[in-house]
């Protein structure tokens, strides 16, 4: 089987992300999905940032997370992002959250989100093709 390529984002959990009980507040997992996709753009298609300040809009259509284990301050997390099946202007992303320790990697959460490429036209949002730089950056992550 052909292994699907992943984009990796590393994160070390801070006390600011934990709650009174000491474990990570659930909403942070969604923030990390956001950081992961942004770092991908920053690394592989930075011109998208300029476009976003003009008429491009990358609209988040859905987000989810399935929590498998509690996380704590100083845990080292590796987020692996995979590309789902692109349909028209929509880009689905799949996330695996791994806790990394000296001797093992533990799957601690799974997530998904989908964005749509749109352009602002006055008050309206009009569907638009995936911008070419982003499309090119995504190609190595498509399963053939
Ligand atoms: C302003 C804003 O909302 C930015 C959104 C950024 C979206 C980035 C999407 C990147 C998708 C990357 C998919 C890569 C799969 C391996």
Short mmCIF file of N, CA and C and ligand atoms in Angstrom, two decimals:
data_model
loop_
_atom_site.label_atom_id
_atom_site.label_comp_id
_atom_site.label_asym_id
_atom_site.label_seq_id
_atom_site.Cartn_x
_atom_site.Cartn_y
_atom_site.Cartn_z
N UNK A 1 0.85 -1.20 0.00
CA UNK A 1 0.00 0.00 0.00
C UNK A 1 0.88 1.24 0.00
N UNK A 2 0.49 2.22 -0.77
CA UNK A 2 1.23 3.47 -0.84
C UNK A 2 0.88 4.33 0.37
N UNK A 3 1.91 4.70 1.14
CA UNK A 3 1.67 5.53 2.32
C UNK A 3 1.36 6.96 1.87
N UNK A 4 0.32 7.55 2.44
CA UNK A 4 -0.06 8.89 2.08
C UNK A 4 0.87 9.88 2.77
N UNK A 5 1.33 10.87 2.01
CA UNK A 5 2.26 11.85 2.57
C UNK A 5 1.56 12.73 3.61
N UNK A 6 2.30 13.08 4.66
CA UNK A 6 1.72 13.94 5.69
C UNK A 6 2.55 15.20 5.87
N UNK A 7 1.88 16.25 6.31
CA UNK A 7 2.55 17.48 6.74
C UNK A 7 2.57 17.44 8.27
N UNK A 8 3.72 17.75 8.88
CA UNK A 8 3.84 17.60 10.33
C UNK A 8 4.03 18.93 11.03
N UNK A 9 3.30 19.08 12.11
CA UNK A 9 3.41 20.29 12.94
C UNK A 9 3.67 19.85 14.39
N UNK A 10 4.75 20.39 14.99
CA UNK A 10 5.11 20.02 16.37
C UNK A 10 4.61 21.07 17.35
N UNK A 11 4.20 20.61 18.52
CA UNK A 11 3.70 21.54 19.53
C UNK A 11 4.03 21.01 20.92
N UNK A 12 4.48 21.90 21.80
CA UNK A 12 4.68 21.51 23.20
C UNK A 12 3.62 22.22 24.02
N UNK A 13 2.88 21.46 24.80
CA UNK A 13 1.74 22.02 25.52
C UNK A 13 2.19 22.91 26.67
N UNK A 14 1.52 24.07 26.75
CA UNK A 14 1.83 25.07 27.77
C UNK A 14 0.73 25.06 28.86
N UNK A 15 1.07 25.56 30.04
CA UNK A 15 0.08 25.65 31.11
C UNK A 15 -1.13 26.49 30.70
N UNK A 16 -0.90 27.47 29.83
CA UNK A 16 -2.03 28.33 29.42
C UNK A 16 -3.10 27.53 28.66
N UNK A 17 -2.73 26.32 28.21
CA UNK A 17 -3.68 25.50 27.45
C UNK A 17 -4.42 24.48 28.33
N UNK A 18 -4.06 24.46 29.60
CA UNK A 18 -4.69 23.48 30.50
C UNK A 18 -5.77 24.16 31.34
N UNK A 19 -6.65 23.36 31.90
CA UNK A 19 -7.72 23.89 32.74
C UNK A 19 -7.41 23.61 34.20
N UNK A 20 -8.39 23.88 35.08
CA UNK A 20 -8.18 23.73 36.52
C UNK A 20 -7.76 22.33 36.92
N UNK A 21 -8.25 21.33 36.19
CA UNK A 21 -7.96 19.95 36.51
C UNK A 21 -6.55 19.54 36.05
N UNK A 22 -5.96 20.37 35.16
CA UNK A 22 -4.60 20.10 34.73
C UNK A 22 -4.49 19.49 33.34
N UNK A 23 -5.63 19.09 32.77
CA UNK A 23 -5.56 18.56 31.41
C UNK A 23 -5.89 19.65 30.38
N UNK A 24 -5.63 19.34 29.11
CA UNK A 24 -5.80 20.35 28.06
C UNK A 24 -7.27 20.62 27.79
N UNK A 25 -7.61 21.89 27.74
CA UNK A 25 -8.98 22.31 27.41
C UNK A 25 -9.27 21.94 25.95
N UNK A 26 -10.43 21.33 25.73
CA UNK A 26 -10.72 20.70 24.43
C UNK A 26 -10.60 21.63 23.23
N UNK A 27 -10.88 22.92 23.42
CA UNK A 27 -10.90 23.84 22.28
C UNK A 27 -9.50 24.02 21.68
N UNK A 28 -8.47 23.75 22.45
CA UNK A 28 -7.11 23.93 21.94
C UNK A 28 -6.80 23.02 20.75
N UNK A 29 -7.37 21.84 20.74
CA UNK A 29 -7.11 20.92 19.62
C UNK A 29 -7.53 21.57 18.29
N UNK A 30 -8.60 22.34 18.36
CA UNK A 30 -9.09 23.01 17.14
C UNK A 30 -8.13 24.14 16.75
N UNK A 31 -7.62 24.87 17.76
CA UNK A 31 -6.63 25.92 17.48
C UNK A 31 -5.39 25.32 16.81
N UNK A 32 -4.97 24.14 17.26
CA UNK A 32 -3.77 23.52 16.65
C UNK A 32 -4.04 23.11 15.21
N UNK A 33 -5.25 22.69 14.89
CA UNK A 33 -5.57 22.41 13.48
C UNK A 33 -5.36 23.69 12.67
N UNK A 34 -5.78 24.81 13.24
CA UNK A 34 -5.61 26.10 12.56
C UNK A 34 -4.15 26.45 12.37
N UNK A 35 -3.35 26.26 13.40
CA UNK A 35 -1.91 26.56 13.30
C UNK A 35 -1.26 25.67 12.24
N UNK A 36 -1.65 24.41 12.23
CA UNK A 36 -1.07 23.46 11.30
C UNK A 36 -1.36 23.88 9.85
N UNK A 37 -2.58 24.21 9.54
CA UNK A 37 -2.91 24.61 8.16
C UNK A 37 -2.23 25.92 7.81
N UNK A 38 -2.11 26.84 8.78
CA UNK A 38 -1.44 28.12 8.52
C UNK A 38 0.04 27.93 8.25
N UNK A 39 0.69 27.03 9.02
CA UNK A 39 2.12 26.80 8.81
C UNK A 39 2.37 26.15 7.45
N UNK A 40 1.39 25.33 7.00
CA UNK A 40 1.49 24.75 5.66
C UNK A 40 1.49 25.86 4.61
N UNK A 41 0.55 26.80 4.75
CA UNK A 41 0.45 27.94 3.82
C UNK A 41 1.75 28.76 3.87
N UNK A 42 2.22 29.02 5.08
CA UNK A 42 3.42 29.83 5.27
C UNK A 42 4.62 29.19 4.57
N UNK A 43 4.70 27.85 4.69
CA UNK A 43 5.85 27.15 4.15
C UNK A 43 5.76 26.95 2.63
N UNK A 44 4.58 26.61 2.14
CA UNK A 44 4.47 26.17 0.74
C UNK A 44 3.72 27.10 -0.21
N UNK A 45 2.92 28.00 0.33
CA UNK A 45 2.16 28.89 -0.56
C UNK A 45 1.96 30.25 0.12
N UNK A 46 3.08 30.91 0.48
CA UNK A 46 2.97 32.15 1.25
C UNK A 46 2.22 33.28 0.53
N UNK A 47 2.17 33.21 -0.79
CA UNK A 47 1.45 34.28 -1.52
C UNK A 47 -0.05 34.27 -1.23
N UNK A 48 -0.54 33.12 -0.69
CA UNK A 48 -1.96 33.03 -0.32
C UNK A 48 -2.30 34.09 0.74
N UNK A 49 -1.31 34.41 1.57
CA UNK A 49 -1.51 35.42 2.61
C UNK A 49 -1.86 36.78 1.99
N UNK A 50 -1.13 37.13 0.94
CA UNK A 50 -1.42 38.38 0.23
C UNK A 50 -2.83 38.32 -0.36
N UNK A 51 -3.15 37.18 -0.97
CA UNK A 51 -4.47 37.05 -1.59
C UNK A 51 -5.59 37.15 -0.58
N UNK A 52 -5.32 36.64 0.64
CA UNK A 52 -6.35 36.69 1.69
C UNK A 52 -6.62 38.14 2.11
N UNK A 53 -5.59 39.00 1.98
CA UNK A 53 -5.78 40.40 2.34
C UNK A 53 -6.49 41.14 1.21
N UNK A 54 -6.61 40.46 0.04
CA UNK A 54 -7.36 41.05 -1.07
C UNK A 54 -8.75 40.43 -1.12
N UNK A 55 -9.08 39.65 -2.17
CA UNK A 55 -10.48 39.17 -2.26
C UNK A 55 -10.64 37.68 -1.94
N UNK A 56 -9.53 36.96 -1.73
CA UNK A 56 -9.66 35.53 -1.46
C UNK A 56 -10.19 35.29 -0.05
N UNK A 57 -11.06 34.29 0.08
CA UNK A 57 -11.53 33.87 1.40
C UNK A 57 -11.45 32.35 1.46
N UNK A 58 -10.77 31.84 2.48
CA UNK A 58 -10.75 30.39 2.71
C UNK A 58 -11.71 30.15 3.86
N UNK A 59 -12.87 29.62 3.51
CA UNK A 59 -13.96 29.51 4.48
C UNK A 59 -13.95 28.13 5.13
N UNK A 60 -13.94 28.10 6.44
CA UNK A 60 -14.01 26.81 7.13
C UNK A 60 -15.46 26.33 7.14
N UNK A 61 -15.69 25.15 6.56
CA UNK A 61 -17.05 24.61 6.44
C UNK A 61 -17.41 23.72 7.61
N UNK A 62 -16.44 22.96 8.09
CA UNK A 62 -16.70 22.06 9.21
C UNK A 62 -15.38 21.72 9.89
N UNK A 63 -15.47 21.43 11.19
CA UNK A 63 -14.30 21.05 11.99
C UNK A 63 -14.77 19.99 12.97
N UNK A 64 -13.94 18.98 13.22
CA UNK A 64 -14.29 18.03 14.26
C UNK A 64 -13.02 17.50 14.92
N UNK A 65 -13.21 16.94 16.11
CA UNK A 65 -12.11 16.32 16.81
C UNK A 65 -12.67 15.18 17.68
N UNK A 66 -11.92 14.10 17.67
CA UNK A 66 -12.26 12.93 18.47
C UNK A 66 -11.13 12.79 19.48
N UNK A 67 -11.47 12.79 20.77
CA UNK A 67 -10.44 12.83 21.81
C UNK A 67 -10.21 11.42 22.37
N UNK A 68 -8.97 10.96 22.32
CA UNK A 68 -8.70 9.57 22.72
C UNK A 68 -7.95 9.48 24.03
N UNK A 69 -7.24 10.55 24.42
CA UNK A 69 -6.47 10.51 25.67
C UNK A 69 -6.30 11.94 26.20
N UNK A 70 -6.16 12.06 27.51
CA UNK A 70 -5.92 13.37 28.12
C UNK A 70 -4.50 13.84 27.82
N UNK A 71 -4.36 15.16 27.68
CA UNK A 71 -3.04 15.75 27.45
C UNK A 71 -2.73 16.70 28.60
N UNK A 72 -1.44 16.90 28.86
CA UNK A 72 -0.99 17.71 29.99
C UNK A 72 0.14 18.66 29.58
N UNK A 73 0.38 19.67 30.43
CA UNK A 73 1.45 20.63 30.17
C UNK A 73 2.77 19.89 29.94
N UNK A 74 3.53 20.38 28.98
CA UNK A 74 4.84 19.86 28.57
C UNK A 74 4.77 18.59 27.73
N UNK A 75 3.57 18.07 27.49
CA UNK A 75 3.47 16.96 26.54
C UNK A 75 3.94 17.48 25.18
N UNK A 76 4.65 16.63 24.48
CA UNK A 76 5.10 16.98 23.15
C UNK A 76 4.19 16.31 22.13
N UNK A 77 3.59 17.14 21.29
CA UNK A 77 2.56 16.66 20.37
C UNK A 77 3.04 16.82 18.94
N UNK A 78 2.78 15.80 18.15
CA UNK A 78 3.05 15.87 16.72
C UNK A 78 1.70 15.76 16.01
N UNK A 79 1.39 16.75 15.20
CA UNK A 79 0.14 16.71 14.44
C UNK A 79 0.49 16.35 13.01
N UNK A 80 -0.12 15.28 12.53
CA UNK A 80 0.09 14.84 11.14
C UNK A 80 -1.16 15.20 10.34
N UNK A 81 -0.99 16.03 9.33
CA UNK A 81 -2.11 16.47 8.49
C UNK A 81 -2.04 15.80 7.14
N UNK A 82 -3.17 15.22 6.75
CA UNK A 82 -3.27 14.60 5.44
C UNK A 82 -4.36 15.30 4.64
N UNK A 83 -4.23 15.18 3.34
CA UNK A 83 -5.22 15.75 2.44
C UNK A 83 -6.30 14.72 2.13
N UNK A 84 -7.56 15.14 2.23
CA UNK A 84 -8.66 14.27 1.81
C UNK A 84 -8.86 14.41 0.30
N UNK A 85 -10.02 14.01 -0.17
CA UNK A 85 -10.30 14.08 -1.61
C UNK A 85 -10.84 15.46 -1.95
N UNK A 86 -10.08 16.19 -2.75
CA UNK A 86 -10.52 17.53 -3.18
C UNK A 86 -11.71 17.38 -4.11
N UNK A 87 -12.76 18.15 -3.85
CA UNK A 87 -13.91 18.19 -4.76
C UNK A 87 -14.20 19.65 -5.08
N UNK A 88 -14.08 19.98 -6.35
CA UNK A 88 -14.25 21.37 -6.81
C UNK A 88 -13.39 22.33 -6.00
N UNK A 89 -14.04 23.24 -5.27
CA UNK A 89 -13.28 24.26 -4.52
C UNK A 89 -13.08 23.90 -3.06
N UNK A 90 -13.37 22.63 -2.71
CA UNK A 90 -13.31 22.25 -1.30
C UNK A 90 -12.08 21.38 -0.99
N UNK A 91 -11.42 21.70 0.12
CA UNK A 91 -10.20 20.99 0.53
C UNK A 91 -10.42 20.36 1.91
N UNK A 92 -10.60 19.04 1.97
CA UNK A 92 -10.74 18.36 3.26
C UNK A 92 -9.37 18.00 3.82
N UNK A 93 -9.20 18.18 5.11
CA UNK A 93 -7.94 17.85 5.78
C UNK A 93 -8.22 16.88 6.92
N UNK A 94 -7.32 15.91 7.08
CA UNK A 94 -7.44 14.91 8.14
C UNK A 94 -6.27 15.07 9.09
N UNK A 95 -6.55 15.00 10.37
CA UNK A 95 -5.49 15.22 11.36
C UNK A 95 -5.36 14.03 12.30
N UNK A 96 -4.11 13.70 12.61
CA UNK A 96 -3.82 12.75 13.69
C UNK A 96 -2.96 13.49 14.70
N UNK A 97 -3.29 13.36 15.98
CA UNK A 97 -2.52 13.98 17.03
C UNK A 97 -1.77 12.87 17.77
N UNK A 98 -0.44 12.95 17.77
CA UNK A 98 0.38 11.93 18.43
C UNK A 98 1.12 12.55 19.60
N UNK A 99 1.17 11.86 20.74
CA UNK A 99 2.02 12.27 21.85
C UNK A 99 3.35 11.54 21.70
N UNK A 100 4.41 12.31 21.68
CA UNK A 100 5.74 11.75 21.46
C UNK A 100 6.47 11.66 22.80
N UNK A 101 6.92 10.47 23.15
CA UNK A 101 7.80 10.33 24.32
C UNK A 101 9.07 9.63 23.85
N UNK A 102 10.02 9.46 24.76
CA UNK A 102 11.31 8.86 24.36
C UNK A 102 11.16 7.52 23.68
N UNK A 103 10.22 6.70 24.18
CA UNK A 103 10.15 5.35 23.64
C UNK A 103 8.92 5.04 22.79
N UNK A 104 7.96 6.00 22.69
CA UNK A 104 6.83 5.65 21.82
C UNK A 104 6.04 6.87 21.33
N UNK A 105 5.20 6.57 20.34
CA UNK A 105 4.25 7.56 19.83
C UNK A 105 2.86 7.02 20.13
N UNK A 106 2.02 7.86 20.76
CA UNK A 106 0.66 7.43 21.13
C UNK A 106 -0.36 8.30 20.41
N UNK A 107 -1.30 7.68 19.73
CA UNK A 107 -2.36 8.43 19.06
C UNK A 107 -3.31 8.97 20.13
N UNK A 108 -3.42 10.30 20.27
CA UNK A 108 -4.21 10.88 21.35
C UNK A 108 -5.48 11.57 20.85
N UNK A 109 -5.57 11.84 19.56
CA UNK A 109 -6.79 12.45 19.01
C UNK A 109 -6.76 12.35 17.49
N UNK A 110 -7.95 12.48 16.92
CA UNK A 110 -8.09 12.52 15.46
C UNK A 110 -9.01 13.68 15.13
N UNK A 111 -8.76 14.31 13.99
CA UNK A 111 -9.63 15.44 13.63
C UNK A 111 -9.82 15.55 12.14
N UNK A 112 -10.76 16.37 11.76
CA UNK A 112 -11.06 16.62 10.36
C UNK A 112 -11.52 18.06 10.21
N UNK A 113 -11.26 18.63 9.08
CA UNK A 113 -11.90 19.90 8.75
C UNK A 113 -11.95 20.02 7.25
N UNK A 114 -12.80 20.94 6.78
CA UNK A 114 -12.91 21.18 5.35
C UNK A 114 -13.03 22.67 5.12
N UNK A 115 -12.27 23.16 4.14
CA UNK A 115 -12.39 24.57 3.78
C UNK A 115 -12.85 24.71 2.34
N UNK A 116 -13.44 25.86 2.02
CA UNK A 116 -13.86 26.15 0.65
C UNK A 116 -13.19 27.44 0.20
N UNK A 117 -12.73 27.43 -1.05
CA UNK A 117 -12.12 28.63 -1.62
C UNK A 117 -13.22 29.50 -2.23
N UNK A 118 -13.27 30.75 -1.78
CA UNK A 118 -14.29 31.68 -2.23
C UNK A 118 -13.63 33.02 -2.54
N UNK A 119 -14.33 33.87 -3.29
CA UNK A 119 -13.86 35.25 -3.50
C UNK A 119 -14.95 36.20 -3.03
N UNK A 120 -14.50 37.28 -2.38
CA UNK A 120 -15.44 38.32 -1.94
C UNK A 120 -15.77 39.21 -3.11
N UNK A 121 -17.07 39.35 -3.39
CA UNK A 121 -17.52 40.22 -4.47
C UNK A 121 -18.62 41.10 -3.88
N UNK A 122 -18.22 42.29 -3.45
CA UNK A 122 -19.15 43.15 -2.71
C UNK A 122 -19.51 42.46 -1.40
N UNK A 123 -20.79 42.26 -1.18
CA UNK A 123 -21.25 41.61 0.06
C UNK A 123 -21.24 40.08 -0.07
N UNK A 124 -21.05 39.60 -1.30
CA UNK A 124 -21.22 38.16 -1.56
C UNK A 124 -19.91 37.39 -1.54
N UNK A 125 -20.04 36.09 -1.29
CA UNK A 125 -18.93 35.16 -1.43
C UNK A 125 -19.25 34.25 -2.61
N UNK A 126 -18.35 34.22 -3.59
CA UNK A 126 -18.56 33.43 -4.80
C UNK A 126 -17.53 32.29 -4.80
N UNK A 127 -17.98 31.06 -5.06
CA UNK A 127 -17.02 29.94 -5.13
C UNK A 127 -15.96 30.21 -6.20
N UNK A 128 -14.72 29.85 -5.89
CA UNK A 128 -13.64 30.06 -6.86
C UNK A 128 -12.74 28.82 -6.85
N UNK A 129 -12.00 28.64 -7.93
CA UNK A 129 -11.08 27.49 -8.01
C UNK A 129 -9.99 27.63 -6.95
N UNK A 130 -9.41 26.53 -6.55
CA UNK A 130 -8.29 26.56 -5.61
C UNK A 130 -7.16 27.39 -6.26
N UNK A 131 -6.66 28.43 -5.57
CA UNK A 131 -5.60 29.27 -6.15
C UNK A 131 -4.41 28.41 -6.59
N UNK A 132 -3.76 28.80 -7.70
CA UNK A 132 -2.78 27.91 -8.33
C UNK A 132 -1.60 27.57 -7.41
N UNK A 133 -1.13 28.52 -6.61
CA UNK A 133 0.01 28.21 -5.74
C UNK A 133 -0.38 27.17 -4.69
N UNK A 134 -1.61 27.28 -4.18
CA UNK A 134 -2.08 26.31 -3.19
C UNK A 134 -2.28 24.95 -3.85
N UNK A 135 -2.86 24.96 -5.04
CA UNK A 135 -3.07 23.73 -5.79
C UNK A 135 -1.75 23.00 -6.00
N UNK A 136 -0.74 23.73 -6.41
CA UNK A 136 0.59 23.16 -6.65
C UNK A 136 1.16 22.58 -5.36
N UNK A 137 1.00 23.34 -4.26
CA UNK A 137 1.53 22.89 -2.97
C UNK A 137 0.84 21.61 -2.50
N UNK A 138 -0.42 21.44 -2.89
CA UNK A 138 -1.19 20.28 -2.43
C UNK A 138 -0.86 19.02 -3.23
N UNK A 139 -0.34 19.18 -4.45
CA UNK A 139 -0.15 18.03 -5.34
C UNK A 139 0.62 16.86 -4.72
N UNK A 140 1.73 17.11 -4.02
CA UNK A 140 2.47 15.97 -3.46
C UNK A 140 1.67 15.21 -2.39
N UNK A 141 0.59 15.81 -1.91
CA UNK A 141 -0.20 15.20 -0.84
C UNK A 141 -1.44 14.46 -1.36
N UNK A 142 -1.65 14.53 -2.67
CA UNK A 142 -2.77 13.82 -3.29
C UNK A 142 -2.40 12.36 -3.46
N UNK A 143 -3.34 11.46 -3.18
CA UNK A 143 -3.06 10.05 -3.48
C UNK A 143 -3.37 9.82 -4.94
N UNK A 144 -2.48 9.10 -5.60
CA UNK A 144 -2.68 8.88 -7.04
C UNK A 144 -3.52 7.66 -7.29
C1 LIG B 1 -7.39 33.20 7.15
C2 LIG B 1 -7.66 31.76 7.10
O1 LIG B 1 -8.72 31.37 7.43
C3 LIG B 1 -6.62 30.86 6.66
C4 LIG B 1 -6.91 29.60 6.27
C5 LIG B 1 -5.88 28.75 5.88
C6 LIG B 1 -6.14 27.57 5.28
C7 LIG B 1 -5.11 26.71 4.91
C8 LIG B 1 -5.35 25.54 4.27
C9 LIG B 1 -4.32 24.64 4.02
C10 LIG B 1 -4.56 23.38 3.59
C11 LIG B 1 -3.54 22.46 3.56
C12 LIG B 1 -3.76 21.13 3.35
C13 LIG B 1 -2.67 20.26 3.37
C14 LIG B 1 -2.78 18.92 3.44
C15 LIG B 1 -1.58 18.08 3.54
#
